[in-house]
PDB file of C-alpha atoms in Angstrom:
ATOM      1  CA  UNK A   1     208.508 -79.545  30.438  1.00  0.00           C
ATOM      2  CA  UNK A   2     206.288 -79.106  26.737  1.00  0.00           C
ATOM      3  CA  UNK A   3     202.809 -79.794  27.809  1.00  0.00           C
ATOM      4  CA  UNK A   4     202.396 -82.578  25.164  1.00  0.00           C
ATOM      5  CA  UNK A   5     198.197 -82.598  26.615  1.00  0.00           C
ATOM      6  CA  UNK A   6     197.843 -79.015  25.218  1.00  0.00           C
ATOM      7  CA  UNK A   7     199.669 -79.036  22.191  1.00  0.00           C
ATOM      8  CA  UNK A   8     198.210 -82.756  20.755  1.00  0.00           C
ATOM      9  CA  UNK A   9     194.378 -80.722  21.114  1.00  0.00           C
ATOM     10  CA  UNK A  10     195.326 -78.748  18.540  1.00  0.00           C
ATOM     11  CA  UNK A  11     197.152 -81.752  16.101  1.00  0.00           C
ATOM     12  CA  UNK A  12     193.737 -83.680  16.844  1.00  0.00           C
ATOM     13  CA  UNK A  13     191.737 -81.527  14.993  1.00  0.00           C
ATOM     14  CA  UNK A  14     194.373 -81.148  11.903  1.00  0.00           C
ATOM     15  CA  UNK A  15     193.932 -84.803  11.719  1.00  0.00           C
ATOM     16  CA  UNK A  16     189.808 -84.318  12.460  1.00  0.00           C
ATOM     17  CA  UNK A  17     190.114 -82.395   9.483  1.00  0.00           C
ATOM     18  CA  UNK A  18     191.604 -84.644   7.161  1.00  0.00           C
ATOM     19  CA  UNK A  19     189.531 -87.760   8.957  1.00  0.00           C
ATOM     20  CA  UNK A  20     186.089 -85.955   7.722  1.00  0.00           C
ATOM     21  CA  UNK A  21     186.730 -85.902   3.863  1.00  0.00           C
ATOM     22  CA  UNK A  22     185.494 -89.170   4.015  1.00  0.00           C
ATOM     23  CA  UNK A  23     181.819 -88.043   5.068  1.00  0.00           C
ATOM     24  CA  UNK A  24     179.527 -87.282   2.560  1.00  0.00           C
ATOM     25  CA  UNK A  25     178.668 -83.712   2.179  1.00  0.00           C
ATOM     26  CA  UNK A  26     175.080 -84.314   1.308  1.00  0.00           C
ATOM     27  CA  UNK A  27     174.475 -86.134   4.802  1.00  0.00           C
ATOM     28  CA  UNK A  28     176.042 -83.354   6.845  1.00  0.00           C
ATOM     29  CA  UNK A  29     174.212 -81.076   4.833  1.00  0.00           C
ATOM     30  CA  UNK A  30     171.067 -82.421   5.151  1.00  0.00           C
ATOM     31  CA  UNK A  31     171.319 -82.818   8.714  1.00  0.00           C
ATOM     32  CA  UNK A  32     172.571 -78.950   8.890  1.00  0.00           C
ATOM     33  CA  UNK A  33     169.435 -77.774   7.410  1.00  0.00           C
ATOM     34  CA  UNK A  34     166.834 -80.439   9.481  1.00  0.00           C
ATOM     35  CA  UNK A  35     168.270 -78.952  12.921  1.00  0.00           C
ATOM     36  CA  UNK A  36     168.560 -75.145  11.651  1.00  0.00           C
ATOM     37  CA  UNK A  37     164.873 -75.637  10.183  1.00  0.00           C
ATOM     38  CA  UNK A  38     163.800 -77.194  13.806  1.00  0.00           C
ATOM     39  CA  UNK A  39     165.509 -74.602  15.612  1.00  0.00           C
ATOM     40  CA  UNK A  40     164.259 -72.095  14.357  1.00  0.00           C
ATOM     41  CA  UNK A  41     166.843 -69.761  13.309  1.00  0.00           C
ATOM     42  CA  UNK A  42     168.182 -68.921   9.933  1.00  0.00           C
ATOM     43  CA  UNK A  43     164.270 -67.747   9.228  1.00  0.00           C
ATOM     44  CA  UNK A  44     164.519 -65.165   6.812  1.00  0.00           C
ATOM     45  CA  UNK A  45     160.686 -64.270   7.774  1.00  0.00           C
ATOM     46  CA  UNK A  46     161.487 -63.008  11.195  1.00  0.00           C
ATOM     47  CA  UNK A  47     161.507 -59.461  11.654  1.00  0.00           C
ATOM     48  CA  UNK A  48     163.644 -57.625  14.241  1.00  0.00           C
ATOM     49  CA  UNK A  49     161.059 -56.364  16.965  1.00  0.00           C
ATOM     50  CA  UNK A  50     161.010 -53.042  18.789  1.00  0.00           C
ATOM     51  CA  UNK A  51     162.919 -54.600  22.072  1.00  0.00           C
ATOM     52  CA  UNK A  52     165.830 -56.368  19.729  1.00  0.00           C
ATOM     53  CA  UNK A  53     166.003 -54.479  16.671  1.00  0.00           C
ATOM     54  CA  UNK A  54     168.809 -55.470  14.565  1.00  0.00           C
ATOM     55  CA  UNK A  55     169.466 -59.096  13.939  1.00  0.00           C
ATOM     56  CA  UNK A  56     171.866 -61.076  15.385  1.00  0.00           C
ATOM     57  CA  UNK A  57     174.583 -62.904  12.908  1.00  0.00           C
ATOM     58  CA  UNK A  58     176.730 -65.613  14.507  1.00  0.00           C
ATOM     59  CA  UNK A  59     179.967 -66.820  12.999  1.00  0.00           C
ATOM     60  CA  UNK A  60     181.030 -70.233  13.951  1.00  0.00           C
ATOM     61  CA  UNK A  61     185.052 -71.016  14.659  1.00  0.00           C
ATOM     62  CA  UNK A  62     187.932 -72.852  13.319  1.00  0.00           C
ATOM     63  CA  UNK A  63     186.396 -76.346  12.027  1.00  0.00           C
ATOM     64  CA  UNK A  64     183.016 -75.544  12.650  1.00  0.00           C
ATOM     65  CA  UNK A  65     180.035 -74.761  10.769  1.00  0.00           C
ATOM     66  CA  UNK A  66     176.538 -72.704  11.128  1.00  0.00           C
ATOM     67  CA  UNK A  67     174.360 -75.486  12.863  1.00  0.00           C
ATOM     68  CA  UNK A  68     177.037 -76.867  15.546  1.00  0.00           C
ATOM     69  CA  UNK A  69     178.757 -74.496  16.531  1.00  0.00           C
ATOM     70  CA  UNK A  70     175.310 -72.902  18.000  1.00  0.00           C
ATOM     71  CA  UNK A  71     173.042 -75.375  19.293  1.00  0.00           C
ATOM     72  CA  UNK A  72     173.210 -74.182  22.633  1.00  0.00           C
ATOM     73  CA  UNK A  73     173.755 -70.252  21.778  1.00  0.00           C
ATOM     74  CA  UNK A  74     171.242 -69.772  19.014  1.00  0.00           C
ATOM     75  CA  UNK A  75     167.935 -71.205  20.591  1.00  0.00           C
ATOM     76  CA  UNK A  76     168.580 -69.598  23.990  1.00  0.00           C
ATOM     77  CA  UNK A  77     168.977 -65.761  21.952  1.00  0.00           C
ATOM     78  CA  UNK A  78     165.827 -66.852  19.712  1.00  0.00           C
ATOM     79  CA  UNK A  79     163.904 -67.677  22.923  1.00  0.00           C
ATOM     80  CA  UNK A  80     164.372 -64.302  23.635  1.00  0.00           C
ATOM     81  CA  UNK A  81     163.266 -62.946  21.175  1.00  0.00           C
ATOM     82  CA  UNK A  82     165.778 -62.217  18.748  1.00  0.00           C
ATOM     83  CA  UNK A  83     166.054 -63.178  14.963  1.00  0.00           C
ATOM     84  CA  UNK A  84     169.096 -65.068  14.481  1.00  0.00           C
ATOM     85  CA  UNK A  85     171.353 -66.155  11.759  1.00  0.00           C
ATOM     86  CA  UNK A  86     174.097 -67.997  11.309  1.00  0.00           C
ATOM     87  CA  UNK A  87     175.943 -69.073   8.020  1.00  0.00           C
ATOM     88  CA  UNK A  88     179.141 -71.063   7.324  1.00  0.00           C
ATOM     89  CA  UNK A  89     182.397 -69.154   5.782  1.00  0.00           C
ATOM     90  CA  UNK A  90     186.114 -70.190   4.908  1.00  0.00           C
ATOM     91  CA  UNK A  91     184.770 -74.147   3.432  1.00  0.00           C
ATOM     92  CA  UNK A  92     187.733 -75.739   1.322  1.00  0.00           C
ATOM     93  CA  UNK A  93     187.300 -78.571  -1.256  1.00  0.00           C
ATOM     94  CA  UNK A  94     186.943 -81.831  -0.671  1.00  0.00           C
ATOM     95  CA  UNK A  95     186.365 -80.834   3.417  1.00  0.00           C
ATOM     96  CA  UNK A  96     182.292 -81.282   4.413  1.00  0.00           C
ATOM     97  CA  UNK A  97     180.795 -80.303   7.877  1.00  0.00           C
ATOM     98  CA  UNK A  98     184.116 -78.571   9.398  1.00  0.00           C
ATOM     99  CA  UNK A  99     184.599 -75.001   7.739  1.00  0.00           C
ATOM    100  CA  UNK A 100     186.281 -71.641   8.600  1.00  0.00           C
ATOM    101  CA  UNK A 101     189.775 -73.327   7.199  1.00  0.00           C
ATOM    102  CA  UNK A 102     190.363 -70.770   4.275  1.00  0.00           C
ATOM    103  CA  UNK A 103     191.750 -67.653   3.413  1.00  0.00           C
ATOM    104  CA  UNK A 104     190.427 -65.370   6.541  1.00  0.00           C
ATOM    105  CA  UNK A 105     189.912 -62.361   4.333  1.00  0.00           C
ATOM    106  CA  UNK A 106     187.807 -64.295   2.014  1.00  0.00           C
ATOM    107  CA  UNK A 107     186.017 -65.438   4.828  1.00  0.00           C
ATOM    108  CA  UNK A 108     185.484 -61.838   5.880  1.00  0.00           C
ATOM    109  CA  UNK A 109     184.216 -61.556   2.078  1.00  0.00           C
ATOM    110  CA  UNK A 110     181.622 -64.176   2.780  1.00  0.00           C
ATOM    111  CA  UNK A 111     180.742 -62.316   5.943  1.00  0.00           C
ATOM    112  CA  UNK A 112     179.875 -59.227   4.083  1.00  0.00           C
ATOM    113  CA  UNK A 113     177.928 -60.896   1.527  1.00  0.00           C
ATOM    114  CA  UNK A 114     175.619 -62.744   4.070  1.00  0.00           C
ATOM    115  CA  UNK A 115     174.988 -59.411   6.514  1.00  0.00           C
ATOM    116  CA  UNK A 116     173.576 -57.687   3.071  1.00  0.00           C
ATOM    117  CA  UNK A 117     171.621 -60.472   2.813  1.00  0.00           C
ATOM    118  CA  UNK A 118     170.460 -60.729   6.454  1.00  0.00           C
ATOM    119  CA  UNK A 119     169.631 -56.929   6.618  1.00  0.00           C
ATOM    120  CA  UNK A 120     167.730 -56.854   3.338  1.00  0.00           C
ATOM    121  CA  UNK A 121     165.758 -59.561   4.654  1.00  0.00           C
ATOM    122  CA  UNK A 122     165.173 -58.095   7.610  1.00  0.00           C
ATOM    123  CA  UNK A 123     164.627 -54.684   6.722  1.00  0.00           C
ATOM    124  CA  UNK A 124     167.037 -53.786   9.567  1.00  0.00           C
ATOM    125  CA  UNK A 125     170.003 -51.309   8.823  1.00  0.00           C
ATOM    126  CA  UNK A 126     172.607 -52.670  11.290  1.00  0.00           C
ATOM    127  CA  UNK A 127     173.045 -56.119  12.798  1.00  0.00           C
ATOM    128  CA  UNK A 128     174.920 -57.646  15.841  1.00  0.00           C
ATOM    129  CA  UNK A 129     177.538 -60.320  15.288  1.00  0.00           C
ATOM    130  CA  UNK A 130     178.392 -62.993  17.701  1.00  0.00           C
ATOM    131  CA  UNK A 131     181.333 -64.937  17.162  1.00  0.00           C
ATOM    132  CA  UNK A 132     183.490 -68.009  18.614  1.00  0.00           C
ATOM    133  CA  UNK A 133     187.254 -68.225  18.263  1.00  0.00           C
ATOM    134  CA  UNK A 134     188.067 -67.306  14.450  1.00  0.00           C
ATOM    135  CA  UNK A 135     184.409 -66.423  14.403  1.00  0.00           C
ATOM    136  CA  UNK A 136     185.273 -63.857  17.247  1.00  0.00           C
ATOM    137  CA  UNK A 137     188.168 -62.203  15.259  1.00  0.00           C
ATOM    138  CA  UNK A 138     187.265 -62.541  11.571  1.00  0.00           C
ATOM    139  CA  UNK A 139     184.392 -59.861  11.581  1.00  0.00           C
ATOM    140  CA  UNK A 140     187.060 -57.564  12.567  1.00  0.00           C
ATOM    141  CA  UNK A 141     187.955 -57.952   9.268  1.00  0.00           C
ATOM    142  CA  UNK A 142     184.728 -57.262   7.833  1.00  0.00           C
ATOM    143  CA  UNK A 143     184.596 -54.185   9.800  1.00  0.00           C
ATOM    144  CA  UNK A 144     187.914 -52.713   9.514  1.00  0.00           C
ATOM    145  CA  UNK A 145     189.053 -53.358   5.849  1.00  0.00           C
ATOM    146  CA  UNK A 146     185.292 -54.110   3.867  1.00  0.00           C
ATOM    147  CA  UNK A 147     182.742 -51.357   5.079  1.00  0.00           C
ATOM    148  CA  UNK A 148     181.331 -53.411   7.829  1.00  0.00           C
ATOM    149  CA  UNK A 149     181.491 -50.571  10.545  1.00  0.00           C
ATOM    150  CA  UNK A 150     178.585 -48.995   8.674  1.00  0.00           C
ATOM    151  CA  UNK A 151     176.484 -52.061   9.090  1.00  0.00           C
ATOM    152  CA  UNK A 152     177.347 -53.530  12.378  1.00  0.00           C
ATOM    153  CA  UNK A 153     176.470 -52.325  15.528  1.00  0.00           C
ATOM    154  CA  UNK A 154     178.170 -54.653  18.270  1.00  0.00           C
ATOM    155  CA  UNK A 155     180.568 -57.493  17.646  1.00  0.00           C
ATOM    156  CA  UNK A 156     180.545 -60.126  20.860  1.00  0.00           C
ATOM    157  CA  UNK A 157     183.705 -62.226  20.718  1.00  0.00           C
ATOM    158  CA  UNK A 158     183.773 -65.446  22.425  1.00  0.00           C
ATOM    159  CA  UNK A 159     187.150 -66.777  23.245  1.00  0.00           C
ATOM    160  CA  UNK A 160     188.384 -65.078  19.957  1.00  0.00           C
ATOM    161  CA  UNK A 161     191.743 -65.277  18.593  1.00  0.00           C
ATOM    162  CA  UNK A 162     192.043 -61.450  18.121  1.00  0.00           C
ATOM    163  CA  UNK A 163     196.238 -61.435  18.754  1.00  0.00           C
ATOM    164  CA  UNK A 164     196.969 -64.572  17.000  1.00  0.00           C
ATOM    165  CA  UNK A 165     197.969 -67.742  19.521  1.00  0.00           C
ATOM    166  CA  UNK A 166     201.262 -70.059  19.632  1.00  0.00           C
ATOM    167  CA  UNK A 167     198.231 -73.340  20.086  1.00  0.00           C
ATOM    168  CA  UNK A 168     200.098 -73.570  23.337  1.00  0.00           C
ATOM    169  CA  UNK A 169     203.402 -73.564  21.761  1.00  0.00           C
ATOM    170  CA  UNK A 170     203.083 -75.122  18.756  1.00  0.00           C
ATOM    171  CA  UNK A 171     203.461 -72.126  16.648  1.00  0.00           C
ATOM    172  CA  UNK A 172     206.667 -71.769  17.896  1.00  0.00           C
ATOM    173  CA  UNK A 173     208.118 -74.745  16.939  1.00  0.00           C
ATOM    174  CA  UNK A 174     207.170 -73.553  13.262  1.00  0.00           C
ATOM    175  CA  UNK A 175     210.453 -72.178  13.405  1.00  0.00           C
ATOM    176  CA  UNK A 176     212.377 -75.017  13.886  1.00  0.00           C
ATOM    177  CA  UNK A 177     210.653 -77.043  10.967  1.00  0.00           C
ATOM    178  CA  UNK A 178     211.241 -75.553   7.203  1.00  0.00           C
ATOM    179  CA  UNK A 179     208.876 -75.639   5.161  1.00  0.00           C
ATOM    180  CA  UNK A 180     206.189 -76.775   8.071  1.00  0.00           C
ATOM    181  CA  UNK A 181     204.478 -73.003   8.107  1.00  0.00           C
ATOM    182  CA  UNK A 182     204.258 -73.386   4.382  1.00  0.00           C
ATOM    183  CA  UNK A 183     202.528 -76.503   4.207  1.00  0.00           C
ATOM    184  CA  UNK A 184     200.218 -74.992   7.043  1.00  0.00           C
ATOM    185  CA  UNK A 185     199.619 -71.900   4.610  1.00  0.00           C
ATOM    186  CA  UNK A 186     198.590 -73.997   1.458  1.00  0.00           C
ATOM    187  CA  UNK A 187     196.447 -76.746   2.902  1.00  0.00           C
ATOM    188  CA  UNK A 188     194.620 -74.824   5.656  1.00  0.00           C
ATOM    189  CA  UNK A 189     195.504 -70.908   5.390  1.00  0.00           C
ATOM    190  CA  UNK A 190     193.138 -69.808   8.572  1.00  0.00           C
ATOM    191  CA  UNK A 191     195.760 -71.779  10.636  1.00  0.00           C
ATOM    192  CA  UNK A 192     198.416 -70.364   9.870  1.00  0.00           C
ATOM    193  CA  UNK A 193     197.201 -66.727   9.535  1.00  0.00           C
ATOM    194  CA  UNK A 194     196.158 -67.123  13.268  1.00  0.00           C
ATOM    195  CA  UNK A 195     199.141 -67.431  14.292  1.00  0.00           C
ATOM    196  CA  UNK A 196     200.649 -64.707  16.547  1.00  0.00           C
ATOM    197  CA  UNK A 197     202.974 -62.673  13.900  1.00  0.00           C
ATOM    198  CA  UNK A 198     201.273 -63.841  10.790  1.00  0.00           C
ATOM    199  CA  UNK A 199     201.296 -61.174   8.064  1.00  0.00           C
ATOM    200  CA  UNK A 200     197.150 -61.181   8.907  1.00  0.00           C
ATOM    201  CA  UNK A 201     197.361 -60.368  12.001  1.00  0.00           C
ATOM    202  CA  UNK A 202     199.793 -57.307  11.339  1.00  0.00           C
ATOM    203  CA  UNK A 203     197.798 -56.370   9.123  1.00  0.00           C
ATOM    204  CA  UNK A 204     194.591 -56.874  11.206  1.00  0.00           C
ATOM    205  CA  UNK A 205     195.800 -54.958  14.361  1.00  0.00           C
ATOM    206  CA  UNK A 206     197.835 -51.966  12.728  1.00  0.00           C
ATOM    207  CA  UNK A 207     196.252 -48.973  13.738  1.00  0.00           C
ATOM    208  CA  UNK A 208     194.278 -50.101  16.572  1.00  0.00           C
ATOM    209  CA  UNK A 209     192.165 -52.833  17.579  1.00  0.00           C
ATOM    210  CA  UNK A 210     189.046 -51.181  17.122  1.00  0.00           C
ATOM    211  CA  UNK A 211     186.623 -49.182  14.878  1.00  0.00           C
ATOM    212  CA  UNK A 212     185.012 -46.089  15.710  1.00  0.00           C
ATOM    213  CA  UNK A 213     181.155 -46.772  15.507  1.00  0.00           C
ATOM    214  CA  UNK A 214     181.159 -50.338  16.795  1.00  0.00           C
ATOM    215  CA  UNK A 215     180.710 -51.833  20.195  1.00  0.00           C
ATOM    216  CA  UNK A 216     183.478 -54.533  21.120  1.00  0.00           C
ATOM    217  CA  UNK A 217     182.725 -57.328  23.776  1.00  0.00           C
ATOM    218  CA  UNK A 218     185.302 -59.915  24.343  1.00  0.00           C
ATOM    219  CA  UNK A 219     183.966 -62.758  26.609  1.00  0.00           C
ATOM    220  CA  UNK A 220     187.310 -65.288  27.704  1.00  0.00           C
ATOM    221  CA  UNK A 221     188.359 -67.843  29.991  1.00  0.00           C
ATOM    222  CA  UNK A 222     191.741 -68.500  32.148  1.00  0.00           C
ATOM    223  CA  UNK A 223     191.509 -72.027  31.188  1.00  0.00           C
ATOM    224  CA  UNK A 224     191.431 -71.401  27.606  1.00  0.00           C
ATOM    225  CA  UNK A 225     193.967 -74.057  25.911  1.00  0.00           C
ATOM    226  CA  UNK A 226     194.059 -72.978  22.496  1.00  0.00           C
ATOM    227  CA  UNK A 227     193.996 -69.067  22.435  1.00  0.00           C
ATOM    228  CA  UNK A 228     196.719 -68.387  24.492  1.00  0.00           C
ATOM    229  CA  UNK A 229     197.854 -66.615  26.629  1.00  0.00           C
ATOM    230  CA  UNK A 230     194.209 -66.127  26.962  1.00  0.00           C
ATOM    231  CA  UNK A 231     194.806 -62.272  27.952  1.00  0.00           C
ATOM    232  CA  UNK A 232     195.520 -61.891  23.889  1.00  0.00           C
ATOM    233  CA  UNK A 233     191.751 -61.788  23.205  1.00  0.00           C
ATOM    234  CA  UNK A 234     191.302 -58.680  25.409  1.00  0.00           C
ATOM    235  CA  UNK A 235     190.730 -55.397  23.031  1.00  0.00           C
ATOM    236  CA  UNK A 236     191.899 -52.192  23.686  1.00  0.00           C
ATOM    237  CA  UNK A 237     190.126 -49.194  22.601  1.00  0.00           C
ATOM    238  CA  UNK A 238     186.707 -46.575  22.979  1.00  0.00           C
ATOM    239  CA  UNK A 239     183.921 -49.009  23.305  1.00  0.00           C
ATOM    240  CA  UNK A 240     185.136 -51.892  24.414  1.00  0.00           C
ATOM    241  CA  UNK A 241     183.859 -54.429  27.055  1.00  0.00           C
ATOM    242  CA  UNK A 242     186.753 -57.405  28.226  1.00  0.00           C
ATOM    243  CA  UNK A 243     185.086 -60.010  30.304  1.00  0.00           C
ATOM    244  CA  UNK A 244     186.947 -62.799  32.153  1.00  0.00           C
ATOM    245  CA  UNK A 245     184.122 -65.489  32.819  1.00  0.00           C
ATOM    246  CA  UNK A 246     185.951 -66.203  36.263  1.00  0.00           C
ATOM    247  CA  UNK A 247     185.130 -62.875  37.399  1.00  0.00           C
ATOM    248  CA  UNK A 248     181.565 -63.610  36.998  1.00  0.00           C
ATOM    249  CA  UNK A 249     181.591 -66.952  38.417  1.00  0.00           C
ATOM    250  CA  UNK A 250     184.937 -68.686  40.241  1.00  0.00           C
ATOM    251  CA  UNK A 251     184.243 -72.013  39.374  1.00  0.00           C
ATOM    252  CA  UNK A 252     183.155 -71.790  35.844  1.00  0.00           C
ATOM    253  CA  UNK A 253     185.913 -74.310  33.967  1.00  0.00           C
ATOM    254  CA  UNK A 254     184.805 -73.943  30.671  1.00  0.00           C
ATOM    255  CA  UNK A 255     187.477 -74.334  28.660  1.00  0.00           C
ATOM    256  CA  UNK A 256     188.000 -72.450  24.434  1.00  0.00           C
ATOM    257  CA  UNK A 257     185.424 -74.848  22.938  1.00  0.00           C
ATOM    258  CA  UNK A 258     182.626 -75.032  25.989  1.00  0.00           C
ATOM    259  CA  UNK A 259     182.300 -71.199  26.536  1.00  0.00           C
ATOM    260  CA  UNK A 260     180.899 -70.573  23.029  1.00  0.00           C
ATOM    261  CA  UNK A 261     178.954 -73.864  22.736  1.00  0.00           C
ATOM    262  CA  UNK A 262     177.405 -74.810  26.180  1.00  0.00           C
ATOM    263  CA  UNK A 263     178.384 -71.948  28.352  1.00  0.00           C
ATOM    264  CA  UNK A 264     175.110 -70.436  29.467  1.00  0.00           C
ATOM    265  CA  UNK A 265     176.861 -68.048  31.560  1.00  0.00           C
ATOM    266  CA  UNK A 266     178.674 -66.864  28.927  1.00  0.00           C
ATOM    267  CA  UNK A 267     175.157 -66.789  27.072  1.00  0.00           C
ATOM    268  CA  UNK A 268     173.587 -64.975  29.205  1.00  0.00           C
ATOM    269  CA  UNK A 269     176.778 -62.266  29.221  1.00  0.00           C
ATOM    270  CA  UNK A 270     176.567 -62.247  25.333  1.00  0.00           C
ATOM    271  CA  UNK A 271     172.787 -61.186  25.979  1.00  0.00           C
ATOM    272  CA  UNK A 272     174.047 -58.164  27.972  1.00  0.00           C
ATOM    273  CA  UNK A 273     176.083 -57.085  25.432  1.00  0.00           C
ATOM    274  CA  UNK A 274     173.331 -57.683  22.497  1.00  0.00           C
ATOM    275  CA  UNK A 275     171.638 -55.134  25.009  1.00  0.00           C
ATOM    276  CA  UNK A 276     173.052 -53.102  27.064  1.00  0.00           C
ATOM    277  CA  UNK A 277     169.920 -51.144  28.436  1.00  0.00           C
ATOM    278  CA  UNK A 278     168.374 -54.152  30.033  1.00  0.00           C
ATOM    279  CA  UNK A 279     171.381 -55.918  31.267  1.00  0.00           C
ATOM    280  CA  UNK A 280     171.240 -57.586  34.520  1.00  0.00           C
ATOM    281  CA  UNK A 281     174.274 -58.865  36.658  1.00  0.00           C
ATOM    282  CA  UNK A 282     175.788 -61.929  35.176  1.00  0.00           C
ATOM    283  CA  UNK A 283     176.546 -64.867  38.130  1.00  0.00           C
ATOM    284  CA  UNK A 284     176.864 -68.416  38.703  1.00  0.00           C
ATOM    285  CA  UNK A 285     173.097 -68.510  38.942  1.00  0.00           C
ATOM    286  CA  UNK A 286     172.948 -67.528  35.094  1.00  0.00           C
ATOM    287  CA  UNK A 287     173.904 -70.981  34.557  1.00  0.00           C
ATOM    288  CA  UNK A 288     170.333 -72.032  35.077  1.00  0.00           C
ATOM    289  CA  UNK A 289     168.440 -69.603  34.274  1.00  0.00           C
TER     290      UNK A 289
END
């Protein structure tokens, strides 16, 4: 039987992406910069301190942008200590507030431009990225294709879409509609080049998942509904960390969207993997703490 609950998640937020053209951009924008301002991230005075010394970038998913995506994430790595950043990547025209919709290799382009900025900033020579979903994949990009491997250190991938997905079958109806993957490809090209097979993700796996010089952590969960089979996100290669959350704690049910935005288990796993040195064991507990 087609699980019709799965695949109408995915249609919801075409349709939450066409439904928000009617918001003005100057309101989301205004409240973007009140809660990053608050927050206190995205402060290009902070310098990277002797216990976290390299910066920490995070890159927001499919539909979100640089504020939302890490209310939860971003204060709990600047309360310890780190200096975080976060920008927003892949906008289209006419689409405020929900980003990361565009061309992924232009996105990656973005990416670059905003580490260079970040590290001259910071005076640091290498910075960490975090990432959810596309935001998880994407600086793969960056690091494979646009000289990122020289300036990144670790890249922490939450739920990302690193083998391309079917959006629990949807994908592979594609098939079965002509001209439907086209459409996909002109209006919003990020969908379409996440999907398992795309020409992108050929291109972005050929060779090997990995880059020599980088540190890979891919953080998932079992009940993952849009990145599926989940087991895609894993990585394979030198330097690389797979994490099922489930194996840390049994009865965590976040699902794709709650492990990168609420998740503090997941947080506090991302912290291990911003550094290594000082990890402690990741458990239910973590939750709370």
């Amino acid at each position: 039987m087609l699980p019709w609950k799965r695949v109408l998640r995915p249609l919801a937020a075409l349709l939450l992406t066409t439904a928000v053209a009617v918001v003005p951009a100057t309101t989301a924008q205004a409240a973007d910069a009140a809660a990053t301002s608050s927050s206190g991230w995205n402060d290009y005075s902070c310098k990277p301190s002797a216990a976290h010394p390299r910066p920490v970038v995070l890159v927001h998913g499919t539909l979100g942008n640089s504020v939302d995506n890490w209310l939860g994430l971003a204060p709990y790595l600047k309360g310890r200590g780190y200096c975080v950043f976060s920008l927003d990547y892949g906008q289209l025209p006419g689409v405020p507030f929900f980003h990361a919709l565009g061309p992924i290799d232009k996105s990656a382009e973005q990416l670059s431009a905003y580490v260079d900025k970040v590290l001259a900033a910071t005076g640091a020579a290498e910075a960490d990225l975090v990432g959810h979903s596309q935001g998880g994949m994407m600086p793969r990009y960056y690091v494979k294709f646009l000289g990122g491997a020289a300036k990144v250190n670790a890249l922490v991938g939450i739920a990302p879409n690193n083998h391309g997905t079917t959006l629990s079958g949807l994908a592979n109806l594609l098939p079965y509609f002509p001209g439907a993957e086209d459409l996909l490809s002109s209006a919003t090209p990020a969908l379409a080049q996440q999907v398992a097979g795309s020409d992108f993700m050929n291109k972005l796996n050929a060779g090997g998942d990995t880059v020599s010089g980088v540190r890979y952590t891919v953080i998932a969960t079992k009940y993952d509904e849009v990145v599926t089979p989940y087991r895609t996100q894993f990585l394979t290669g030198p330097d690389v960390k797979n994490v099922l959350i489930q194996d840390l704690c049994a009865v965590d049910i976040s699902e794709h969207a709650f492990l990168g935005l609420t998740d503090r288990i997941a947080f506090h796993e991302v912290a291990n993997a911003l550094d290594p040195a000082h990890a402690s064991p990741t458990t239910c507990a973590s939750g709370i703490s």
